[in-house]
Amino acid sequence: MKAQEQDTLLIEQDTLQSEAPLNVKDPKKALFLSLILPGAGQVYNEKVWKLPLLYGGVTTAVYFLGFNNRRYQEFLVALDIVREGTEPSPFPNLNEDGIIRNVNYWRRNRDAMYMVFGAIYALGAVDAFVDAHLSSFDISEDLSLKFEPSIEPVLANGSSIGVSVKFSF
């Protein structure tokens, strides 16, 4: 036992520590807020500049939804009047088939606007969720991508000219 000496080699601990990025957002909270109120997730993520885009899309969808619904209701009433035959048609240039085509046209447009409204609403929620996920993404100056011209020797007397891509991280 006396022949064995204790090893005096010290192993240093790794001093490089990964620092957590500041202002990391919770994606679930951003999604929940955005589903409750459109744009609340963007406010939580501190991307307020996206609000006019989101509310512009929602307002446009609601406007056209109402417009298409009003036209649908007008032609639906006109169809009832034409089928009853007691009053003159509000659209004298259209027969019953023409009014039915218009009823179907405006109903399809109204239903499509419901889908557009839902898509804009969902897009706002997905944007808030993804933006919160990317809040912890490292965008420091240490990351770079460079394109540079390159000349590489190819055989004995030849060379190849090209472009090199260099990543630094």
PDB file of N, CA and C in Angstrom, residues 72-107:
ATOM      1  N   TYR A  72     -76.093  37.656 -50.022  1.00  0.00           N
ATOM      2  CA  TYR A  72     -76.744  36.340 -49.939  1.00  0.00           C
ATOM      3  C   TYR A  72     -78.170  36.483 -49.413  1.00  0.00           C
ATOM      4  N   GLN A  73     -78.365  37.262 -48.360  1.00  0.00           N
ATOM      5  CA  GLN A  73     -79.693  37.456 -47.783  1.00  0.00           C
ATOM      6  C   GLN A  73     -80.623  38.166 -48.772  1.00  0.00           C
ATOM      7  N   GLU A  74     -80.098  39.160 -49.525  1.00  0.00           N
ATOM      8  CA  GLU A  74     -80.913  39.864 -50.518  1.00  0.00           C
ATOM      9  C   GLU A  74     -81.443  38.898 -51.582  1.00  0.00           C
ATOM     10  N   PHE A  75     -80.566  38.055 -52.089  1.00  0.00           N
ATOM     11  CA  PHE A  75     -80.992  37.125 -53.126  1.00  0.00           C
ATOM     12  C   PHE A  75     -81.861  36.007 -52.561  1.00  0.00           C
ATOM     13  N   LEU A  76     -81.677  35.662 -51.303  1.00  0.00           N
ATOM     14  CA  LEU A  76     -82.541  34.668 -50.672  1.00  0.00           C
ATOM     15  C   LEU A  76     -83.967  35.210 -50.539  1.00  0.00           C
ATOM     16  N   VAL A  77     -84.104  36.468 -50.133  1.00  0.00           N
ATOM     17  CA  VAL A  77     -85.419  37.110 -50.051  1.00  0.00           C
ATOM     18  C   VAL A  77     -86.023  37.220 -51.447  1.00  0.00           C
ATOM     19  N   ALA A  78     -85.201  37.592 -52.440  1.00  0.00           N
ATOM     20  CA  ALA A  78     -85.694  37.704 -53.814  1.00  0.00           C
ATOM     21  C   ALA A  78     -86.183  36.353 -54.327  1.00  0.00           C
ATOM     22  N   LEU A  79     -85.504  35.283 -53.966  1.00  0.00           N
ATOM     23  CA  LEU A  79     -85.920  33.945 -54.380  1.00  0.00           C
ATOM     24  C   LEU A  79     -87.280  33.600 -53.775  1.00  0.00           C
ATOM     25  N   ASP A  80     -87.495  33.933 -52.506  1.00  0.00           N
ATOM     26  CA  ASP A  80     -88.795  33.691 -51.872  1.00  0.00           C
ATOM     27  C   ASP A  80     -89.900  34.500 -52.560  1.00  0.00           C
ATOM     28  N   ILE A  81     -89.595  35.744 -52.920  1.00  0.00           N
ATOM     29  CA  ILE A  81     -90.590  36.597 -53.591  1.00  0.00           C
ATOM     30  C   ILE A  81     -90.944  36.024 -54.963  1.00  0.00           C
ATOM     31  N   VAL A  82     -89.938  35.596 -55.715  1.00  0.00           N
ATOM     32  CA  VAL A  82     -90.178  35.043 -57.051  1.00  0.00           C
ATOM     33  C   VAL A  82     -90.965  33.742 -56.953  1.00  0.00           C
ATOM     34  N   ARG A  83     -90.672  32.916 -55.977  1.00  0.00           N
ATOM     35  CA  ARG A  83     -91.380  31.633 -55.833  1.00  0.00           C
ATOM     36  C   ARG A  83     -92.825  31.834 -55.390  1.00  0.00           C
ATOM     37  N   GLU A  84     -93.085  32.869 -54.563  1.00  0.00           N
ATOM     38  CA  GLU A  84     -94.464  33.155 -54.148  1.00  0.00           C
ATOM     39  C   GLU A  84     -95.257  33.772 -55.296  1.00  0.00           C
ATOM     40  N   GLY A  85     -94.650  34.649 -56.038  1.00  0.00           N
ATOM     41  CA  GLY A  85     -95.278  35.262 -57.199  1.00  0.00           C
ATOM     42  C   GLY A  85     -96.284  36.343 -56.885  1.00  0.00           C
ATOM     43  N   THR A  86     -96.339  36.804 -55.640  1.00  0.00           N
ATOM     44  CA  THR A  86     -97.328  37.832 -55.276  1.00  0.00           C
ATOM     45  C   THR A  86     -96.811  39.247 -55.525  1.00  0.00           C
ATOM     46  N   GLU A  87     -95.525  39.434 -55.466  1.00  0.00           N
ATOM     47  CA  GLU A  87     -94.920  40.754 -55.663  1.00  0.00           C
ATOM     48  C   GLU A  87     -94.005  40.716 -56.880  1.00  0.00           C
ATOM     49  N   PRO A  88     -93.690  41.886 -57.440  1.00  0.00           N
ATOM     50  CA  PRO A  88     -92.728  41.892 -58.550  1.00  0.00           C
ATOM     51  C   PRO A  88     -91.319  41.574 -58.028  1.00  0.00           C
ATOM     52  N   SER A  89     -90.519  40.982 -58.883  1.00  0.00           N
ATOM     53  CA  SER A  89     -89.159  40.574 -58.507  1.00  0.00           C
ATOM     54  C   SER A  89     -88.289  41.797 -58.253  1.00  0.00           C
ATOM     55  N   PRO A  90     -87.483  41.780 -57.190  1.00  0.00           N
ATOM     56  CA  PRO A  90     -86.554  42.888 -56.949  1.00  0.00           C
ATOM     57  C   PRO A  90     -85.449  42.948 -58.009  1.00  0.00           C
ATOM     58  N   PHE A  91     -85.244  41.854 -58.724  1.00  0.00           N
ATOM     59  CA  PHE A  91     -84.252  41.791 -59.799  1.00  0.00           C
ATOM     60  C   PHE A  91     -84.979  41.384 -61.083  1.00  0.00           C
ATOM     61  N   PRO A  92     -85.556  42.358 -61.776  1.00  0.00           N
ATOM     62  CA  PRO A  92     -86.392  42.018 -62.937  1.00  0.00           C
ATOM     63  C   PRO A  92     -85.623  41.390 -64.092  1.00  0.00           C
ATOM     64  N   ASN A  93     -84.327  41.584 -64.154  1.00  0.00           N
ATOM     65  CA  ASN A  93     -83.528  41.013 -65.246  1.00  0.00           C
ATOM     66  C   ASN A  93     -83.168  39.554 -65.003  1.00  0.00           C
ATOM     67  N   LEU A  94     -83.456  39.022 -63.820  1.00  0.00           N
ATOM     68  CA  LEU A  94     -83.096  37.648 -63.503  1.00  0.00           C
ATOM     69  C   LEU A  94     -84.340  36.784 -63.336  1.00  0.00           C
ATOM     70  N   ASN A  95     -84.300  35.602 -63.932  1.00  0.00           N
ATOM     71  CA  ASN A  95     -85.372  34.646 -63.680  1.00  0.00           C
ATOM     72  C   ASN A  95     -85.029  33.841 -62.429  1.00  0.00           C
ATOM     73  N   GLU A  96     -85.844  32.841 -62.109  1.00  0.00           N
ATOM     74  CA  GLU A  96     -85.630  32.068 -60.877  1.00  0.00           C
ATOM     75  C   GLU A  96     -84.275  31.355 -60.879  1.00  0.00           C
ATOM     76  N   ASP A  97     -83.882  30.806 -62.027  1.00  0.00           N
ATOM     77  CA  ASP A  97     -82.580  30.120 -62.102  1.00  0.00           C
ATOM     78  C   ASP A  97     -81.417  31.089 -61.871  1.00  0.00           C
ATOM     79  N   GLY A  98     -81.526  32.295 -62.416  1.00  0.00           N
ATOM     80  CA  GLY A  98     -80.479  33.294 -62.203  1.00  0.00           C
ATOM     81  C   GLY A  98     -80.375  33.701 -60.742  1.00  0.00           C
ATOM     82  N   ILE A  99     -81.507  33.824 -60.091  1.00  0.00           N
ATOM     83  CA  ILE A  99     -81.502  34.182 -58.667  1.00  0.00           C
ATOM     84  C   ILE A  99     -80.917  33.037 -57.842  1.00  0.00           C
ATOM     85  N   ILE A 100     -81.240  31.786 -58.205  1.00  0.00           N
ATOM     86  CA  ILE A 100     -80.668  30.625 -57.491  1.00  0.00           C
ATOM     87  C   ILE A 100     -79.153  30.602 -57.652  1.00  0.00           C
ATOM     88  N   ARG A 101     -78.675  30.872 -58.863  1.00  0.00           N
ATOM     89  CA  ARG A 101     -77.213  30.920 -59.080  1.00  0.00           C
ATOM     90  C   ARG A 101     -76.570  31.994 -58.206  1.00  0.00           C
ATOM     91  N   ASN A 102     -77.224  33.158 -58.108  1.00  0.00           N
ATOM     92  CA  ASN A 102     -76.690  34.232 -57.259  1.00  0.00           C
ATOM     93  C   ASN A 102     -76.732  33.862 -55.786  1.00  0.00           C
ATOM     94  N   VAL A 103     -77.786  33.195 -55.347  1.00  0.00           N
ATOM     95  CA  VAL A 103     -77.866  32.734 -53.958  1.00  0.00           C
ATOM     96  C   VAL A 103     -76.691  31.810 -53.655  1.00  0.00           C
ATOM     97  N   ASN A 104     -76.456  30.855 -54.551  1.00  0.00           N
ATOM     98  CA  ASN A 104     -75.352  29.906 -54.344  1.00  0.00           C
ATOM     99  C   ASN A 104     -73.992  30.607 -54.391  1.00  0.00           C
ATOM    100  N   TYR A 105     -73.840  31.564 -55.315  1.00  0.00           N
ATOM    101  CA  TYR A 105     -72.588  32.298 -55.452  1.00  0.00           C
ATOM    102  C   TYR A 105     -72.258  33.068 -54.180  1.00  0.00           C
ATOM    103  N   TRP A 106     -73.208  33.845 -53.664  1.00  0.00           N
ATOM    104  CA  TRP A 106     -72.948  34.670 -52.486  1.00  0.00           C
ATOM    105  C   TRP A 106     -72.805  33.819 -51.226  1.00  0.00           C
ATOM    106  N   ARG A 107     -73.500  32.676 -51.182  1.00  0.00           N
ATOM    107  CA  ARG A 107     -73.334  31.764 -50.036  1.00  0.00           C
ATOM    108  C   ARG A 107     -71.926  31.170 -50.035  1.00  0.00           C
TER     109      ARG A 107
END
